[in-house]
């Protein structure tokens, strides 16, 4: 039974590696013909609707209750992850190659560690600070701010911003009043994020710019079915049955998969600049994730310090 579960764990892990790495290639194909925010609105409205239809009938109504607090939290969570996260990424991938985009998105664990320390006071091991410094060095080399550079700097900066928003949204979700089960939370956040994306797309006039080619429609369907549904459900199942340290390896395998697939499918160049910068970022992520497994006493953070001050000001019984 244990061996069978081990096989299932590795199959699910490989699925997450390949699926989430391949979504950068699919997204590059989508935005050739479809406006980015419209495409992401369709992706998340459909995927979120499927997740909710699948998960809600199978759960606890009390734990999965969806009221005003849950909707507000899902709008914030979905806005950070799917509007300023996926929406901005899709916009930037109109000019930034899929492989480079994947390397930039791979910095999410760096931002999460940094934000967690500053906002919530989670102390980091010394090796984690070294990892963060190495990650920033890799980003600087990839941007090449003082050279001619082959990367669209504005697009790359937008992708870094989207990674920061994804990290902030992930940290926000830890204490947000979202539905208890992950599939329901993800479905609600996806629907809320898709609604915000659709609103922006409508106001900006993107709908009239859409060109519904076969390649774009198939790539969008891949993002919905395989990227959002298959990949995410595999990831949620892994979190329940496998060590977090093993599951977190997706963070530095996905960019490698994306670079290789973009080279094979899209014919993108793999430059020495990408290899050096990507290696620095991926080693940085590996160091941070490894250091994060050690438990340290929490320190002072912006929100932690504020909460302590409020508690100290309250009268005692």
CSV table of N, CA and C in Angstrom, one decimal, residues 97-180:
chain,number,residue,atom,x,y,z
A,97,UNK,N,9.8,36.5,-23.6
A,97,UNK,CA,9.8,35.1,-23.9
A,97,UNK,C,9.3,34.2,-22.8
A,98,UNK,N,8.7,33.1,-23.1
A,98,UNK,CA,8.1,32.2,-22.0
A,98,UNK,C,9.2,31.7,-21.1
A,99,UNK,N,10.4,31.4,-21.5
A,99,UNK,CA,11.4,30.9,-20.7
A,99,UNK,C,11.9,31.9,-19.7
A,100,UNK,N,12.0,33.1,-20.1
A,100,UNK,CA,12.4,34.2,-19.2
A,100,UNK,C,11.3,34.5,-18.2
A,101,UNK,N,10.1,34.5,-18.7
A,101,UNK,CA,9.0,34.7,-17.8
A,101,UNK,C,8.9,33.7,-16.7
A,102,UNK,N,9.2,32.5,-17.0
A,102,UNK,CA,9.2,31.4,-16.0
A,102,UNK,C,10.3,31.6,-15.0
A,103,UNK,N,11.4,32.0,-15.4
A,103,UNK,CA,12.5,32.3,-14.5
A,103,UNK,C,12.2,33.4,-13.5
A,104,UNK,N,11.5,34.5,-14.1
A,104,UNK,CA,11.1,35.6,-13.2
A,104,UNK,C,10.0,35.2,-12.2
A,105,UNK,N,9.1,34.4,-12.7
A,105,UNK,CA,8.0,33.9,-11.8
A,105,UNK,C,8.6,33.0,-10.7
A,106,UNK,N,9.7,32.3,-11.1
A,106,UNK,CA,10.3,31.4,-10.1
A,106,UNK,C,10.8,32.1,-8.9
A,107,UNK,N,10.8,33.5,-8.9
A,107,UNK,CA,11.3,34.2,-7.7
A,107,UNK,C,10.2,34.3,-6.6
A,108,UNK,N,9.0,33.8,-6.8
A,108,UNK,CA,7.9,33.9,-5.8
A,108,UNK,C,8.4,33.4,-4.4
A,109,UNK,N,9.1,32.3,-4.3
A,109,UNK,CA,9.5,31.9,-2.9
A,109,UNK,C,10.4,33.0,-2.3
A,110,UNK,N,11.2,33.7,-3.1
A,110,UNK,CA,12.1,34.7,-2.5
A,110,UNK,C,11.3,35.8,-1.9
A,111,UNK,N,10.3,36.3,-2.7
A,111,UNK,CA,9.4,37.4,-2.2
A,111,UNK,C,8.6,36.9,-1.0
A,112,UNK,N,8.1,35.7,-1.0
A,112,UNK,CA,7.4,35.2,0.1
A,112,UNK,C,8.2,35.2,1.4
A,113,UNK,N,9.4,34.7,1.3
A,113,UNK,CA,10.3,34.7,2.5
A,113,UNK,C,10.6,36.1,3.0
A,114,UNK,N,10.8,37.0,2.1
A,114,UNK,CA,11.1,38.4,2.4
A,114,UNK,C,9.9,39.1,3.0
A,115,UNK,N,8.7,39.0,2.4
A,115,UNK,CA,7.5,39.6,2.9
A,115,UNK,C,7.1,39.0,4.3
A,116,UNK,N,7.3,37.7,4.4
A,116,UNK,CA,6.9,37.0,5.7
A,116,UNK,C,7.8,37.5,6.8
A,117,UNK,N,9.0,37.8,6.5
A,117,UNK,CA,9.9,38.4,7.5
A,117,UNK,C,9.5,39.8,7.9
A,118,UNK,N,9.3,40.6,6.9
A,118,UNK,CA,9.0,42.1,7.1
A,118,UNK,C,7.6,42.3,7.7
A,119,UNK,N,6.6,41.6,7.2
A,119,UNK,CA,5.3,41.8,7.6
A,119,UNK,C,4.9,41.0,8.9
A,120,UNK,N,5.3,39.8,8.9
A,120,UNK,CA,4.8,38.9,10.0
A,120,UNK,C,5.9,38.5,11.0
A,121,UNK,N,7.2,38.9,10.8
A,121,UNK,CA,8.2,38.7,11.7
A,121,UNK,C,8.8,37.3,11.7
A,122,UNK,N,8.5,36.5,10.7
A,122,UNK,CA,9.1,35.2,10.6
A,122,UNK,C,10.6,35.2,10.4
A,123,UNK,N,11.4,34.8,11.4
A,123,UNK,CA,12.8,34.9,11.3
A,123,UNK,C,13.3,33.9,10.2
A,124,UNK,N,14.4,34.4,9.6
A,124,UNK,CA,15.1,33.6,8.5
A,124,UNK,C,16.5,33.1,9.0
A,125,UNK,N,16.8,31.9,8.6
A,125,UNK,CA,18.2,31.5,8.9
A,125,UNK,C,19.2,32.3,8.0
A,126,UNK,N,20.4,32.3,8.5
A,126,UNK,CA,21.4,33.1,7.7
A,126,UNK,C,21.5,32.7,6.3
A,127,UNK,N,21.4,31.4,6.1
A,127,UNK,CA,21.5,30.9,4.7
A,127,UNK,C,20.4,31.4,3.8
A,128,UNK,N,19.2,31.7,4.4
A,128,UNK,CA,18.1,32.2,3.6
A,128,UNK,C,18.4,33.6,3.1
A,129,UNK,N,19.1,34.4,4.0
A,129,UNK,CA,19.5,35.8,3.6
A,129,UNK,C,20.5,35.7,2.4
A,130,UNK,N,21.4,34.7,2.5
A,130,UNK,CA,22.4,34.5,1.4
A,130,UNK,C,21.6,34.1,0.2
A,131,UNK,N,20.6,33.3,0.3
A,131,UNK,CA,19.8,32.9,-0.8
A,131,UNK,C,19.0,34.1,-1.5
A,132,UNK,N,18.5,34.9,-0.6
A,132,UNK,CA,17.8,36.1,-1.2
A,132,UNK,C,18.8,37.0,-1.9
A,133,UNK,N,20.0,37.2,-1.4
A,133,UNK,CA,21.0,38.0,-2.0
A,133,UNK,C,21.4,37.4,-3.4
A,134,UNK,N,21.5,36.1,-3.4
A,134,UNK,CA,21.9,35.4,-4.7
A,134,UNK,C,20.7,35.6,-5.7
A,135,UNK,N,19.5,35.5,-5.2
A,135,UNK,CA,18.3,35.6,-6.1
A,135,UNK,C,18.3,37.0,-6.7
A,136,UNK,N,18.6,38.1,-5.9
A,136,UNK,CA,18.6,39.4,-6.5
A,136,UNK,C,19.7,39.6,-7.5
A,137,UNK,N,20.8,39.0,-7.2
A,137,UNK,CA,22.0,39.0,-8.1
A,137,UNK,C,21.6,38.4,-9.5
A,138,UNK,N,20.8,37.3,-9.4
A,138,UNK,CA,20.4,36.7,-10.6
A,138,UNK,C,19.4,37.5,-11.4
A,139,UNK,N,18.5,38.2,-10.7
A,139,UNK,CA,17.5,39.1,-11.3
A,139,UNK,C,18.2,40.3,-12.0
A,140,UNK,N,19.2,40.8,-11.3
A,140,UNK,CA,20.0,41.9,-11.9
A,140,UNK,C,20.7,41.5,-13.1
A,141,UNK,N,21.3,40.4,-13.1
A,141,UNK,CA,22.0,39.9,-14.3
A,141,UNK,C,21.0,39.6,-15.5
A,142,UNK,N,19.8,39.1,-15.2
A,142,UNK,CA,18.8,38.9,-16.2
A,142,UNK,C,18.3,40.2,-16.8
A,143,UNK,N,18.1,41.2,-15.9
A,143,UNK,CA,17.6,42.5,-16.4
A,143,UNK,C,18.7,43.2,-17.2
A,144,UNK,N,20.0,43.0,-16.8
A,144,UNK,CA,21.1,43.7,-17.4
A,144,UNK,C,20.9,45.2,-17.5
A,145,UNK,N,20.7,45.9,-16.4
A,145,UNK,CA,20.3,47.3,-16.4
A,145,UNK,C,21.3,48.2,-17.0
A,146,UNK,N,22.6,47.8,-17.1
A,146,UNK,CA,23.6,48.7,-17.6
A,146,UNK,C,24.1,48.3,-19.0
A,147,UNK,N,23.5,47.3,-19.6
A,147,UNK,CA,23.9,46.8,-20.9
A,147,UNK,C,22.8,47.0,-21.9
A,148,UNK,N,23.0,46.5,-23.1
A,148,UNK,CA,22.0,46.6,-24.1
A,148,UNK,C,20.8,45.7,-23.8
A,149,UNK,N,21.1,44.4,-23.4
A,149,UNK,CA,20.1,43.5,-22.9
A,149,UNK,C,19.2,43.1,-24.0
A,150,UNK,N,18.7,41.8,-23.9
A,150,UNK,CA,17.8,41.2,-24.9
A,150,UNK,C,16.4,41.1,-24.4
A,151,UNK,N,16.2,41.4,-23.1
A,151,UNK,CA,14.9,41.3,-22.5
A,151,UNK,C,14.2,42.6,-22.4
A,152,UNK,N,12.9,42.6,-22.7
A,152,UNK,CA,12.1,43.8,-22.6
A,152,UNK,C,12.0,44.1,-21.1
A,153,UNK,N,12.6,45.2,-20.7
A,153,UNK,CA,12.8,45.5,-19.3
A,153,UNK,C,11.4,45.8,-18.6
A,154,UNK,N,10.6,46.6,-19.3
A,154,UNK,CA,9.2,46.9,-18.8
A,154,UNK,C,8.4,45.6,-18.5
A,155,UNK,N,8.4,44.8,-19.6
A,155,UNK,CA,7.7,43.5,-19.4
A,155,UNK,C,8.2,42.7,-18.3
A,156,UNK,N,9.6,42.6,-18.2
A,156,UNK,CA,10.2,41.8,-17.1
A,156,UNK,C,9.9,42.4,-15.8
A,157,UNK,N,9.9,43.7,-15.7
A,157,UNK,CA,9.5,44.4,-14.4
A,157,UNK,C,8.1,44.1,-14.0
A,158,UNK,N,7.2,44.1,-15.0
A,158,UNK,CA,5.8,43.7,-14.7
A,158,UNK,C,5.7,42.3,-14.2
A,159,UNK,N,6.4,41.4,-14.7
A,159,UNK,CA,6.4,40.0,-14.3
A,159,UNK,C,6.9,39.9,-12.8
A,160,UNK,N,8.0,40.6,-12.5
A,160,UNK,CA,8.5,40.6,-11.2
A,160,UNK,C,7.4,41.1,-10.2
A,161,UNK,N,6.7,42.2,-10.6
A,161,UNK,CA,5.6,42.7,-9.8
A,161,UNK,C,4.5,41.7,-9.7
A,162,UNK,N,4.2,40.9,-10.7
A,162,UNK,CA,3.2,39.9,-10.6
A,162,UNK,C,3.6,38.8,-9.6
A,163,UNK,N,4.9,38.5,-9.6
A,163,UNK,CA,5.4,37.5,-8.7
A,163,UNK,C,5.3,38.0,-7.2
A,164,UNK,N,5.6,39.3,-7.0
A,164,UNK,CA,5.4,39.9,-5.7
A,164,UNK,C,4.0,39.9,-5.3
A,165,UNK,N,3.0,40.2,-6.2
A,165,UNK,CA,1.6,40.2,-5.8
A,165,UNK,C,1.1,38.7,-5.5
A,166,UNK,N,1.6,37.7,-6.3
A,166,UNK,CA,1.3,36.4,-6.0
A,166,UNK,C,1.8,36.0,-4.6
A,167,UNK,N,3.0,36.4,-4.2
A,167,UNK,CA,3.5,36.1,-2.9
A,167,UNK,C,2.7,36.8,-1.8
A,168,UNK,N,2.3,38.0,-2.0
A,168,UNK,CA,1.5,38.8,-1.1
A,168,UNK,C,0.2,38.1,-0.9
A,169,UNK,N,-0.4,37.7,-2.0
A,169,UNK,CA,-1.8,37.1,-1.9
A,169,UNK,C,-1.7,35.8,-1.2
A,170,UNK,N,-0.6,35.0,-1.4
A,170,UNK,CA,-0.5,33.7,-0.7
A,170,UNK,C,-0.4,33.9,0.8
A,171,UNK,N,0.4,34.9,1.2
A,171,UNK,CA,0.5,35.2,2.6
A,171,UNK,C,-0.8,35.7,3.2
A,172,UNK,N,-1.5,36.6,2.4
A,172,UNK,CA,-2.8,37.1,2.9
A,172,UNK,C,-3.8,36.0,3.1
A,173,UNK,N,-3.7,34.9,2.3
A,173,UNK,CA,-4.7,33.8,2.4
A,173,UNK,C,-4.6,33.0,3.7
A,174,UNK,N,-3.4,33.1,4.3
A,174,UNK,CA,-3.2,32.3,5.6
A,174,UNK,C,-4.2,32.7,6.7
A,175,UNK,N,-4.5,34.0,6.8
A,175,UNK,CA,-5.4,34.4,7.8
A,175,UNK,C,-6.8,35.0,7.3
A,176,UNK,N,-7.0,34.9,6.0
A,176,UNK,CA,-8.2,35.4,5.4
A,176,UNK,C,-9.4,34.5,5.7
A,177,UNK,N,-10.6,35.1,5.9
A,177,UNK,CA,-11.8,34.3,6.1
A,177,UNK,C,-12.4,33.5,4.9
A,178,UNK,N,-11.5,32.8,4.3
A,178,UNK,CA,-11.9,32.0,3.1
A,178,UNK,C,-12.6,30.7,3.5
A,179,UNK,N,-13.3,30.1,2.6
A,179,UNK,CA,-13.9,28.7,2.9
A,179,UNK,C,-12.8,27.8,3.3
A,180,UNK,N,-13.1,26.8,4.2
A,180,UNK,CA,-12.1,26.0,4.8
A,180,UNK,C,-11.4,25.1,3.8
